[in-house]
PDB file of C-alpha atoms in Angstrom:
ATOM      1  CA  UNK A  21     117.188 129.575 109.772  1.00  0.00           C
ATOM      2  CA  UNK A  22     113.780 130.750 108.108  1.00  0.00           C
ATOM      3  CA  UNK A  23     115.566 133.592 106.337  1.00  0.00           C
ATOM      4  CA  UNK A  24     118.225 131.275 105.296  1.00  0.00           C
ATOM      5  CA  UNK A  25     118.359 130.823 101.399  1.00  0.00           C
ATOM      6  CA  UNK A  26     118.818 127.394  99.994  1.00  0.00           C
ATOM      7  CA  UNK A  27     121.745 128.071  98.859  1.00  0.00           C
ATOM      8  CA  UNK A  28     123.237 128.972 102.344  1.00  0.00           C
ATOM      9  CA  UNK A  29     121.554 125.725 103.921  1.00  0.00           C
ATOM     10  CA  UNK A  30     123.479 123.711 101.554  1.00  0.00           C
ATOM     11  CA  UNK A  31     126.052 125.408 102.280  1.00  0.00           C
ATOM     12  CA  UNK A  32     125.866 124.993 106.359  1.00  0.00           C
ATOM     13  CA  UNK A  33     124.653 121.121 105.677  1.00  0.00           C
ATOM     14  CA  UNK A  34     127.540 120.320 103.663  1.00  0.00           C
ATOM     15  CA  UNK A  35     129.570 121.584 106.250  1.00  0.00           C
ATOM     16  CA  UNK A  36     128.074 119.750 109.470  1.00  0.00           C
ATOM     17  CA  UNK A  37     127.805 116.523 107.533  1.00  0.00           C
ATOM     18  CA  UNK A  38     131.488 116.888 106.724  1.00  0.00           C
ATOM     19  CA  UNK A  39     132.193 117.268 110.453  1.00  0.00           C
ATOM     20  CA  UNK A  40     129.959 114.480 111.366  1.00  0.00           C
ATOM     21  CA  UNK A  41     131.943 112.253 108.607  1.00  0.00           C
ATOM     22  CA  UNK A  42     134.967 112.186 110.371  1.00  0.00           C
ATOM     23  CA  UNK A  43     136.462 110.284 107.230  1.00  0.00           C
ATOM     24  CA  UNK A  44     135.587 112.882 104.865  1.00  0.00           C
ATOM     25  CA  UNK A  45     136.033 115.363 107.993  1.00  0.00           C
ATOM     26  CA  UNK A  46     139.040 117.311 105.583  1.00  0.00           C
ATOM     27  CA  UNK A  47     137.305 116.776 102.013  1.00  0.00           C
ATOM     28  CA  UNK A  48     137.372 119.942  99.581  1.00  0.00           C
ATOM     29  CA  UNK A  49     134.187 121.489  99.113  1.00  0.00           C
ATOM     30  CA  UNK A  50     133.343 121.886  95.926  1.00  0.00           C
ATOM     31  CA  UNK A  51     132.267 125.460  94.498  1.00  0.00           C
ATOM     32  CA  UNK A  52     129.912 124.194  92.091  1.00  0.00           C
ATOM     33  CA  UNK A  53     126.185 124.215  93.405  1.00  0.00           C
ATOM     34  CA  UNK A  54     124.899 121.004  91.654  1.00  0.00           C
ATOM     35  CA  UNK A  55     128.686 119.744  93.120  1.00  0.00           C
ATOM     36  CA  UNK A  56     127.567 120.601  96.412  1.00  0.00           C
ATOM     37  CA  UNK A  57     124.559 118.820  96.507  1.00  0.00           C
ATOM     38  CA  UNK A  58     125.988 115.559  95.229  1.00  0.00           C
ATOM     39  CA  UNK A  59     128.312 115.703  97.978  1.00  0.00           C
ATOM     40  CA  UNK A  60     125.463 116.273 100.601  1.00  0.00           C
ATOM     41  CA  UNK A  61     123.701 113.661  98.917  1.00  0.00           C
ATOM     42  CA  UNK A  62     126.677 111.071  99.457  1.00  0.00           C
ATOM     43  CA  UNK A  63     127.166 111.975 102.736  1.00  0.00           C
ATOM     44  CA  UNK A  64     123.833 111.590 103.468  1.00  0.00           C
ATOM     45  CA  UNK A  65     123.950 107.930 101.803  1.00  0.00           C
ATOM     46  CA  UNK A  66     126.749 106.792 103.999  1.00  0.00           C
ATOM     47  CA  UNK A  67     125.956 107.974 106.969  1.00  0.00           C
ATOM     48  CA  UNK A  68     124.979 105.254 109.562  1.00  0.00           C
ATOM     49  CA  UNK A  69     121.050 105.506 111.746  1.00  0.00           C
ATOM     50  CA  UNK A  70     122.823 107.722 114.517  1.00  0.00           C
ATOM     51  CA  UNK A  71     121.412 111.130 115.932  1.00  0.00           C
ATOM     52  CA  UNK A  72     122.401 114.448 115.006  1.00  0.00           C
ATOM     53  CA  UNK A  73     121.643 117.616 116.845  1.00  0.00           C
ATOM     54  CA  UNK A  74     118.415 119.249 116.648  1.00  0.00           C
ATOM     55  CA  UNK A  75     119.670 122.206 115.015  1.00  0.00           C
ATOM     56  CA  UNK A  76     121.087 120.400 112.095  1.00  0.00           C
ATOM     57  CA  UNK A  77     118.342 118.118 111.671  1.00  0.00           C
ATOM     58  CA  UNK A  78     115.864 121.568 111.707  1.00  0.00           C
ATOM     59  CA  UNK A  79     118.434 123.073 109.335  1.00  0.00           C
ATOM     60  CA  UNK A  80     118.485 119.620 106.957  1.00  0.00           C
ATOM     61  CA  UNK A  81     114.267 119.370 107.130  1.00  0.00           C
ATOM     62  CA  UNK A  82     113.865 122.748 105.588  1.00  0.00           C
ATOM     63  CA  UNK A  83     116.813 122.316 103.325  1.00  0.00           C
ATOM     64  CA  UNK A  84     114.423 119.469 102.100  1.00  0.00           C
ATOM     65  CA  UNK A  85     111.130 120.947 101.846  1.00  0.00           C
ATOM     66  CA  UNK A  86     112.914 123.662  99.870  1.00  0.00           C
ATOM     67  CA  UNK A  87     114.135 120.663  97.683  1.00  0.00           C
ATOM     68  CA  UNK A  88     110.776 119.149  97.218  1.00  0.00           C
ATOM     69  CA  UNK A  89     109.306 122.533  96.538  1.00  0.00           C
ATOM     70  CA  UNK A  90     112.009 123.302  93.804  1.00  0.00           C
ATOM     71  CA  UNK A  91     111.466 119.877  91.737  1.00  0.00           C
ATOM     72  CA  UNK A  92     107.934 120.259  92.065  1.00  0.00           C
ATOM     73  CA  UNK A  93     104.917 118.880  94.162  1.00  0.00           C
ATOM     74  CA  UNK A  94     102.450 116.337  92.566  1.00  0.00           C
ATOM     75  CA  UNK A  95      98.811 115.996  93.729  1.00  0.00           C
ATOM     76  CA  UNK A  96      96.434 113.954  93.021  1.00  0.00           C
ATOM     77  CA  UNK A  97      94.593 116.324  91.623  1.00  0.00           C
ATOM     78  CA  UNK A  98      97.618 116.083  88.837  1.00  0.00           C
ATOM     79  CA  UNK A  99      97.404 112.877  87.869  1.00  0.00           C
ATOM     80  CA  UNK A 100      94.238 111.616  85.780  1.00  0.00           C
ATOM     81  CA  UNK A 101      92.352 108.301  86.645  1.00  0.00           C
ATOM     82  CA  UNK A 102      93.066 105.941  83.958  1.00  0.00           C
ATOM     83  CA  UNK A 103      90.368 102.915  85.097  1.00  0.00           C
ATOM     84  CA  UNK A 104      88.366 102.763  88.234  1.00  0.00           C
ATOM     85  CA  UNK A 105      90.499 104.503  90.634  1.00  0.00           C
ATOM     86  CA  UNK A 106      93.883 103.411  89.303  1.00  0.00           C
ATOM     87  CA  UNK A 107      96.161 106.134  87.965  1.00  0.00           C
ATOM     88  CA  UNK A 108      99.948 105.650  85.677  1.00  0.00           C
ATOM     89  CA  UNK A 109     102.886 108.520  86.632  1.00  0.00           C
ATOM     90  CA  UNK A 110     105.786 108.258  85.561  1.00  0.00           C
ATOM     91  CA  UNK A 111     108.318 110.366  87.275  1.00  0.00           C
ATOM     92  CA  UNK A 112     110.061 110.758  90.455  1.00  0.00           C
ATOM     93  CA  UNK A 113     108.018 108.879  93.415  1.00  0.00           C
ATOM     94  CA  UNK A 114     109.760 111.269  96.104  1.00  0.00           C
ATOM     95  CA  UNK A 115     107.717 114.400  94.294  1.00  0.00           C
ATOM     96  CA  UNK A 116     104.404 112.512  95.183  1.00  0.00           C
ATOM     97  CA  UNK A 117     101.756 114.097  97.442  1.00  0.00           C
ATOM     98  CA  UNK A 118      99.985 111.041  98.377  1.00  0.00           C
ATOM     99  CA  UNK A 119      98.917 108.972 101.654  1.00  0.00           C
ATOM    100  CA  UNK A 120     101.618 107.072 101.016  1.00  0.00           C
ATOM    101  CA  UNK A 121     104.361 105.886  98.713  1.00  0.00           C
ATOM    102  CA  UNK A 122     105.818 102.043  98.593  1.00  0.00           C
ATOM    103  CA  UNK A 123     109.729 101.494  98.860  1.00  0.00           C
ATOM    104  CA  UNK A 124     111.688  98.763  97.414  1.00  0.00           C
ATOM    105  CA  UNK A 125     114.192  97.966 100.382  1.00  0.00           C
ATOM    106  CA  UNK A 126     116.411  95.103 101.015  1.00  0.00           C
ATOM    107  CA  UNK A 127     116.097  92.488 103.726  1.00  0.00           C
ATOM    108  CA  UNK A 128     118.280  95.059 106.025  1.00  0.00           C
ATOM    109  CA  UNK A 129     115.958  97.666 105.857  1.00  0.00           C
ATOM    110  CA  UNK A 130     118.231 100.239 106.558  1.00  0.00           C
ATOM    111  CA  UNK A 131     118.184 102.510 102.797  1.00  0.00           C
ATOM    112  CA  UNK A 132     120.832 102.109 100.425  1.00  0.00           C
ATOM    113  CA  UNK A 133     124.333 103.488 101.587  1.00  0.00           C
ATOM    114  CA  UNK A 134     125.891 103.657  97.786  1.00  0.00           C
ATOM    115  CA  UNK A 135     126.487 107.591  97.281  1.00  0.00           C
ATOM    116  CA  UNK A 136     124.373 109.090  94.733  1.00  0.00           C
ATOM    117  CA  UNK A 137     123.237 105.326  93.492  1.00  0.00           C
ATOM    118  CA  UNK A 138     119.967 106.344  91.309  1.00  0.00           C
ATOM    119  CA  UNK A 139     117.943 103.192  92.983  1.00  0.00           C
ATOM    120  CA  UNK A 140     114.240 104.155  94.746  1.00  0.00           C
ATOM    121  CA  UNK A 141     115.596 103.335  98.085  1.00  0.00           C
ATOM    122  CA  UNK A 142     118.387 105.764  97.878  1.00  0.00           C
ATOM    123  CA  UNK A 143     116.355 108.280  96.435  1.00  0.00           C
ATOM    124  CA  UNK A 144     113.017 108.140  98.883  1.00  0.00           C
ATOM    125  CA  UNK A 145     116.212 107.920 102.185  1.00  0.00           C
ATOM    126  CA  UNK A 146     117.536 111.146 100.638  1.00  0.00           C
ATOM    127  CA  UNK A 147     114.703 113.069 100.134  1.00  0.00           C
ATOM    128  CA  UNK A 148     112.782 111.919 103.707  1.00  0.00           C
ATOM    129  CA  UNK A 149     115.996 113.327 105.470  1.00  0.00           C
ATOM    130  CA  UNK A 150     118.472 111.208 108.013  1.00  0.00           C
ATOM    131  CA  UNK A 151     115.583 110.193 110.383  1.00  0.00           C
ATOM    132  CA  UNK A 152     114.087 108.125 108.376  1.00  0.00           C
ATOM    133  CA  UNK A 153     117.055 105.556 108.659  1.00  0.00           C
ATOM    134  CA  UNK A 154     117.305 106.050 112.424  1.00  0.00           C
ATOM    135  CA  UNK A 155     113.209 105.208 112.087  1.00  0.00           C
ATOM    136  CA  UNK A 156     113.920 101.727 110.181  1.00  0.00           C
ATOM    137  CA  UNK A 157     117.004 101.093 112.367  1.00  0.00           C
ATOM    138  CA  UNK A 158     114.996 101.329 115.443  1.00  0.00           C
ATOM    139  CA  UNK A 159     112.725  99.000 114.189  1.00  0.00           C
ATOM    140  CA  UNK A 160     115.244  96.071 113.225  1.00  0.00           C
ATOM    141  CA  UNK A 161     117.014  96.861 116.329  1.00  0.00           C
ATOM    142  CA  UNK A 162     113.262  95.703 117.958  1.00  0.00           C
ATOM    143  CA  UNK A 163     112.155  93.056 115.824  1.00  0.00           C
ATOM    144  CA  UNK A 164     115.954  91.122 116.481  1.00  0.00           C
ATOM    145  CA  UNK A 165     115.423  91.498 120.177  1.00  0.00           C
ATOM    146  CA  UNK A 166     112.226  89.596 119.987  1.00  0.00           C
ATOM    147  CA  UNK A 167     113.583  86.869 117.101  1.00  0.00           C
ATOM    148  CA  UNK A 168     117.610  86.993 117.207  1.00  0.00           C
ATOM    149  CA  UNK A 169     120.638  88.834 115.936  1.00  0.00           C
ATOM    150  CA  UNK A 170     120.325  87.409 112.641  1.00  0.00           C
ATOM    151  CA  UNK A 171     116.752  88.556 112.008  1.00  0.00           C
ATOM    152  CA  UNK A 172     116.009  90.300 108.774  1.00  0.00           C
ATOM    153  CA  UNK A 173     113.357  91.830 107.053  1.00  0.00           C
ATOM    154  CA  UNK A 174     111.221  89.016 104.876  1.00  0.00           C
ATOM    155  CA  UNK A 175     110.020  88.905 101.723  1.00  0.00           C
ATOM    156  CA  UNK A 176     106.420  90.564 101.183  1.00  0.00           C
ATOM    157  CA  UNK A 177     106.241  91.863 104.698  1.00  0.00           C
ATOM    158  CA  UNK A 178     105.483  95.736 104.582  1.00  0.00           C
ATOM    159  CA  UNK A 179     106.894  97.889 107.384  1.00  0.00           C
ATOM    160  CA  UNK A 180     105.502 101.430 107.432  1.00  0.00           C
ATOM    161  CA  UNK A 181     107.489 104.465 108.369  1.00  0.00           C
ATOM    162  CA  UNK A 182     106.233 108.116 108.604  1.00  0.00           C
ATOM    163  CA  UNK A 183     107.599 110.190 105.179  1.00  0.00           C
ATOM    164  CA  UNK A 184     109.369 112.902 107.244  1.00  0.00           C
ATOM    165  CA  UNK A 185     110.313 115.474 104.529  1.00  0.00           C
ATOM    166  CA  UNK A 186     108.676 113.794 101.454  1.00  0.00           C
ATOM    167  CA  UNK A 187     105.503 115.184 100.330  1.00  0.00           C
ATOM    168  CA  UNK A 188     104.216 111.431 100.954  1.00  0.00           C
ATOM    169  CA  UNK A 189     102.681 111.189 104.495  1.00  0.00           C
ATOM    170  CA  UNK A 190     104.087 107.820 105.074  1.00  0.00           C
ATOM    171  CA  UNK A 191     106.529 105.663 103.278  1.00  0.00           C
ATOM    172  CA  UNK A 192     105.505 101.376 102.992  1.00  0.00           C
ATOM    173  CA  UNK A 193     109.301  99.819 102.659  1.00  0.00           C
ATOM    174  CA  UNK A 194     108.436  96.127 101.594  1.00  0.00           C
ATOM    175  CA  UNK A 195     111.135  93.619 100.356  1.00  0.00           C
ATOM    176  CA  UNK A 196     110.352  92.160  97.111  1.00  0.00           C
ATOM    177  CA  UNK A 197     111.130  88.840  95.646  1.00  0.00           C
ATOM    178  CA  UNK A 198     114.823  88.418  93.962  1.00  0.00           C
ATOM    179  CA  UNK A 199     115.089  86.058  90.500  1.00  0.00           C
ATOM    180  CA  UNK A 200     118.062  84.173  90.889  1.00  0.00           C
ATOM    181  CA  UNK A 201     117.969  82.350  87.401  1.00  0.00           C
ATOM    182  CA  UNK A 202     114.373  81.697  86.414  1.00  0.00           C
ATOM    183  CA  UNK A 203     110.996  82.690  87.490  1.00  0.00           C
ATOM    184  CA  UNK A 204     109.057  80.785  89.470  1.00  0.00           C
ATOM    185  CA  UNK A 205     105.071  80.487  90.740  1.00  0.00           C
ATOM    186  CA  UNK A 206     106.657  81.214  94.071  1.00  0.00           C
ATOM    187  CA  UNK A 207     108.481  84.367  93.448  1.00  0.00           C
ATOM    188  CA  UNK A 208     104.987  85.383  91.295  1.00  0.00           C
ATOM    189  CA  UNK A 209     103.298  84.719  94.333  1.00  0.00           C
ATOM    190  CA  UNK A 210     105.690  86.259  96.724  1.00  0.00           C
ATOM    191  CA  UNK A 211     105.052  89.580  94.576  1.00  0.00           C
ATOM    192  CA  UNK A 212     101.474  89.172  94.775  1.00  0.00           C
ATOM    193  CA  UNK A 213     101.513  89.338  98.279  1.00  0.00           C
ATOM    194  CA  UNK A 214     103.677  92.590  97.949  1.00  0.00           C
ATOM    195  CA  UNK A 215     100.905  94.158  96.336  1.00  0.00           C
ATOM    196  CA  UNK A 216      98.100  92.479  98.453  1.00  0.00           C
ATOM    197  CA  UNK A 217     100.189  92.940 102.334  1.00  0.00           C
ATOM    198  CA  UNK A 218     100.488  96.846 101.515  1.00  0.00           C
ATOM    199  CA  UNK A 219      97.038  97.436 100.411  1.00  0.00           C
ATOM    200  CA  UNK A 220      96.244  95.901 103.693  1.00  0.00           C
ATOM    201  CA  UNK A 221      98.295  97.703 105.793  1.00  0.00           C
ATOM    202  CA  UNK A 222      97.463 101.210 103.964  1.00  0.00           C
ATOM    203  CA  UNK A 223      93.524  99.534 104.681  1.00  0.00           C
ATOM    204  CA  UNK A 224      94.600  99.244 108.283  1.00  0.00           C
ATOM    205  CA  UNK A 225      95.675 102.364 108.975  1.00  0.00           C
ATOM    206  CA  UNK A 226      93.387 104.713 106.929  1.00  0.00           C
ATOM    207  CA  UNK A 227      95.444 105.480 104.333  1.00  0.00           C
ATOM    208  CA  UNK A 228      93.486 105.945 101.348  1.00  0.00           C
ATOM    209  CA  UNK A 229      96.068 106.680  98.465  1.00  0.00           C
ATOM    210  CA  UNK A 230      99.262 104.680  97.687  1.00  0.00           C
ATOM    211  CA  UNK A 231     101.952 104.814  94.822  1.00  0.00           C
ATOM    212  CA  UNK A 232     103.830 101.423  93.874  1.00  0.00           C
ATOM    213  CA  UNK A 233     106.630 101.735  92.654  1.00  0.00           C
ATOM    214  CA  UNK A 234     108.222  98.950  89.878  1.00  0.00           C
ATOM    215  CA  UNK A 235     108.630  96.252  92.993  1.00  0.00           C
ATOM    216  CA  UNK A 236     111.543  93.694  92.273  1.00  0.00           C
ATOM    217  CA  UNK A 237     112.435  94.940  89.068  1.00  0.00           C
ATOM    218  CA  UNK A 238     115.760  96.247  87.617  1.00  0.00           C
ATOM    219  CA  UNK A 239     118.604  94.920  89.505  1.00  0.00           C
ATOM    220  CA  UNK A 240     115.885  92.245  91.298  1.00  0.00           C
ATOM    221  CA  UNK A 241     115.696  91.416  87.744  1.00  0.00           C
ATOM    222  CA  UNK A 242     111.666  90.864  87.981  1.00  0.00           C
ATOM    223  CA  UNK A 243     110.689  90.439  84.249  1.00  0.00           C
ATOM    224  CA  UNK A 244     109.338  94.104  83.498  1.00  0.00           C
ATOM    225  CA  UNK A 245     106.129  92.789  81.949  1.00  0.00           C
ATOM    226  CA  UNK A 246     105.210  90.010  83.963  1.00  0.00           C
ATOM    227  CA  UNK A 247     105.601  92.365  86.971  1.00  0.00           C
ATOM    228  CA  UNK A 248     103.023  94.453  85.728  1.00  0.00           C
ATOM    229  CA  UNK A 249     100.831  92.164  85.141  1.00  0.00           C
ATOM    230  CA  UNK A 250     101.008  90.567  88.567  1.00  0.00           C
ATOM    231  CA  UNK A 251     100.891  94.386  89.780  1.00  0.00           C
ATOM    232  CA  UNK A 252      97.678  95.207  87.704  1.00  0.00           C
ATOM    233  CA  UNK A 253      95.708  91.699  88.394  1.00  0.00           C
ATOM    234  CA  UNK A 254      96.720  91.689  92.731  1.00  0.00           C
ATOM    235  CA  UNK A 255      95.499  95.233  93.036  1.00  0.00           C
ATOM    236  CA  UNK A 256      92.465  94.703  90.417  1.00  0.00           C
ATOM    237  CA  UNK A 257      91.202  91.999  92.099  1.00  0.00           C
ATOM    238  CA  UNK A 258      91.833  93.272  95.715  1.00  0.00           C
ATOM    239  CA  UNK A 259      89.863  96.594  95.011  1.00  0.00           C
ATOM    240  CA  UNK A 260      87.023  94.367  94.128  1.00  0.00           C
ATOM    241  CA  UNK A 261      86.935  92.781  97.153  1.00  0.00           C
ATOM    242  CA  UNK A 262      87.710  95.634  99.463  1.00  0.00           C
ATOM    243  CA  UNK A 263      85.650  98.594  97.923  1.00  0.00           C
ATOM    244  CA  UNK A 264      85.793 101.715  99.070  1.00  0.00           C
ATOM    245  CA  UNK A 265      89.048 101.057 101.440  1.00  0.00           C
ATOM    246  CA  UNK A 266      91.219 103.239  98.567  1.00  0.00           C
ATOM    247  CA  UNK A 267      90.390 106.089  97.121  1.00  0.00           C
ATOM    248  CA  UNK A 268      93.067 106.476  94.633  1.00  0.00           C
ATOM    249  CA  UNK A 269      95.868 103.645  93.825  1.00  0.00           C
ATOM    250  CA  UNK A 270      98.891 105.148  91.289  1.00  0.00           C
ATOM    251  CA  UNK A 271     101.169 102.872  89.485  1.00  0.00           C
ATOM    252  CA  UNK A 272     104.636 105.071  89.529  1.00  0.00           C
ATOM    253  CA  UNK A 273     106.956 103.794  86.692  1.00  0.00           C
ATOM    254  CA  UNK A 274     110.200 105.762  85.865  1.00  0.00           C
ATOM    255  CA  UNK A 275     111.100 103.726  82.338  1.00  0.00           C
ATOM    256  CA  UNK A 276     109.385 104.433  79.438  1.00  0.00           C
ATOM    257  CA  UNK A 277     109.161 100.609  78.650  1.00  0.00           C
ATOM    258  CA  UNK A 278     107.200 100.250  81.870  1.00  0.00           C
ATOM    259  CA  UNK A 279     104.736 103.339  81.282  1.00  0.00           C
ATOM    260  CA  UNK A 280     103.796 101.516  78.269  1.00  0.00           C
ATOM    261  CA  UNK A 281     103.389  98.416  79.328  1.00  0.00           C
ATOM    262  CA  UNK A 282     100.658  99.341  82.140  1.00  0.00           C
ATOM    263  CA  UNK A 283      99.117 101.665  79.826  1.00  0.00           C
ATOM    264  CA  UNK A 284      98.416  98.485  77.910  1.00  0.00           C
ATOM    265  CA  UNK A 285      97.581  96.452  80.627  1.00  0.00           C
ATOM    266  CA  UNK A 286      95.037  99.333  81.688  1.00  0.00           C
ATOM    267  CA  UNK A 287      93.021 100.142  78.576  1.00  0.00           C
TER     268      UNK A 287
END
């Protein structure tokens, strides 16, 4: 398996996730590269939290490292300090060498299971590998044992996972207010206290560098701007009162719209 190219991983993968399918047990598979790894990538996405042998799983990790290697690692050390210690990147959050990076889930917790769909849940699932789905099933299997069948995940409360093959030591899923019609003071507040619940929980268990991503925007349909601003004020005011708990927080945006609007809101 170490002297395996990438291409021949994908190549293996695509095959034992085919098998594993059963549905798509019989699908062609595609000759194109880039095709292959959209397939892997869907079947990936639909897949339900279920084990798979150790061999593929070995054989899927370094697929992914090789993954994360090819698009590029980002340190720290990469991104400038734009004001105190809060940093802008805009880019993909799944290239991110950090202490940890913040997911936008849904109340299931489970990762999105549209193939290929370009939202951050989907993406940070994909690129952690299979077990990190098992890791947030496991944990809503757990938490509706102790408060029913029909338990899910609230708003604002951060669940942390470890970031299997991501670059990110841990991944901080948190559900994040949905605007039905109009914007409230209560969904501003319950995004607040996405900002302020994850810097606590990073604070609680030593992690000293975090990404957000754009929480509750696009199809949450946060307003963009007022997001940021909630975003920028929450963690302003919380690094005041909890100095020297962080060491480095980044604001990840992948719009341009949204880079400029915290490079505004941070000059």
């Amino acid at each position: 398996m170490v002297n395996m190219t990438q291409d021949e991983r994908l190549d293996r993968l695509v095959e034992e996730f085919k098998e594993d399918s059963v549905e798509y047990r019989n699908l062609q598979t595609p000759d194109d590269r880039s095709a292959r790894r959209r397939l892997l990538r869907s079947l990936m996405n639909i897949r339900r939290p279920e084990a798979m042998p150790g061999e593929v799983l070995a054989l899927q990790d370094a697929y992914l490292r090789g993954r994360a290697e090819e698009k590029g690692i980002v340190r720290l050390s990469d991104i400038p300090v734009v004001k105190d210690i809060l940093s802008i990147w805009q880019g993909d959050i799944t290239r991110l060498c950090v202490d940890a990076i913040v997911n936008a889930a849904n109340s299931q917790m489970l990762g999105c299971f549209i193939p290929m769909h370009t939202c951050i849940d989907n993406c940070i699932h994909t690129f952690a590998g299979i077990q990190l789905r098992l890791d947030c099933s496991k944990y809503m299997e757990d938490m509706r044992a102790r408060c029913g069948e029909g338990y899910e995940q609230p708003t604002a409360v951060p669940m942390l996972t470890d970031g299997y093959n991501l670059p990110a030591r841990k991944v901080v899923h948190i559900v994040g207010p949905i605007v039905e019609d109009t914007l409230t003071p209560d969904l501003e507040k319950d995004l607040a206290d996405c900002y302020e619940n994850t810097l606590n929980l990073c604070a609680e268990h030593g992690l000293k560098s975090v990404a957000f991503c754009c929480i509750s925007t696009g199809v949450f349909r946060f307003p963009n701007r007022r997001a940021a601003e909630i975003a920028v004020s929450t963690v302003t005011e919380w690094v005041k009162r909890n100095p020297d708990k962080m060491e480095r927080i980044i604001f990840n945006v992948f719009k341009e719209e949204d880079r400029i609007i915290y490079e505004e809101l941070l000059s």
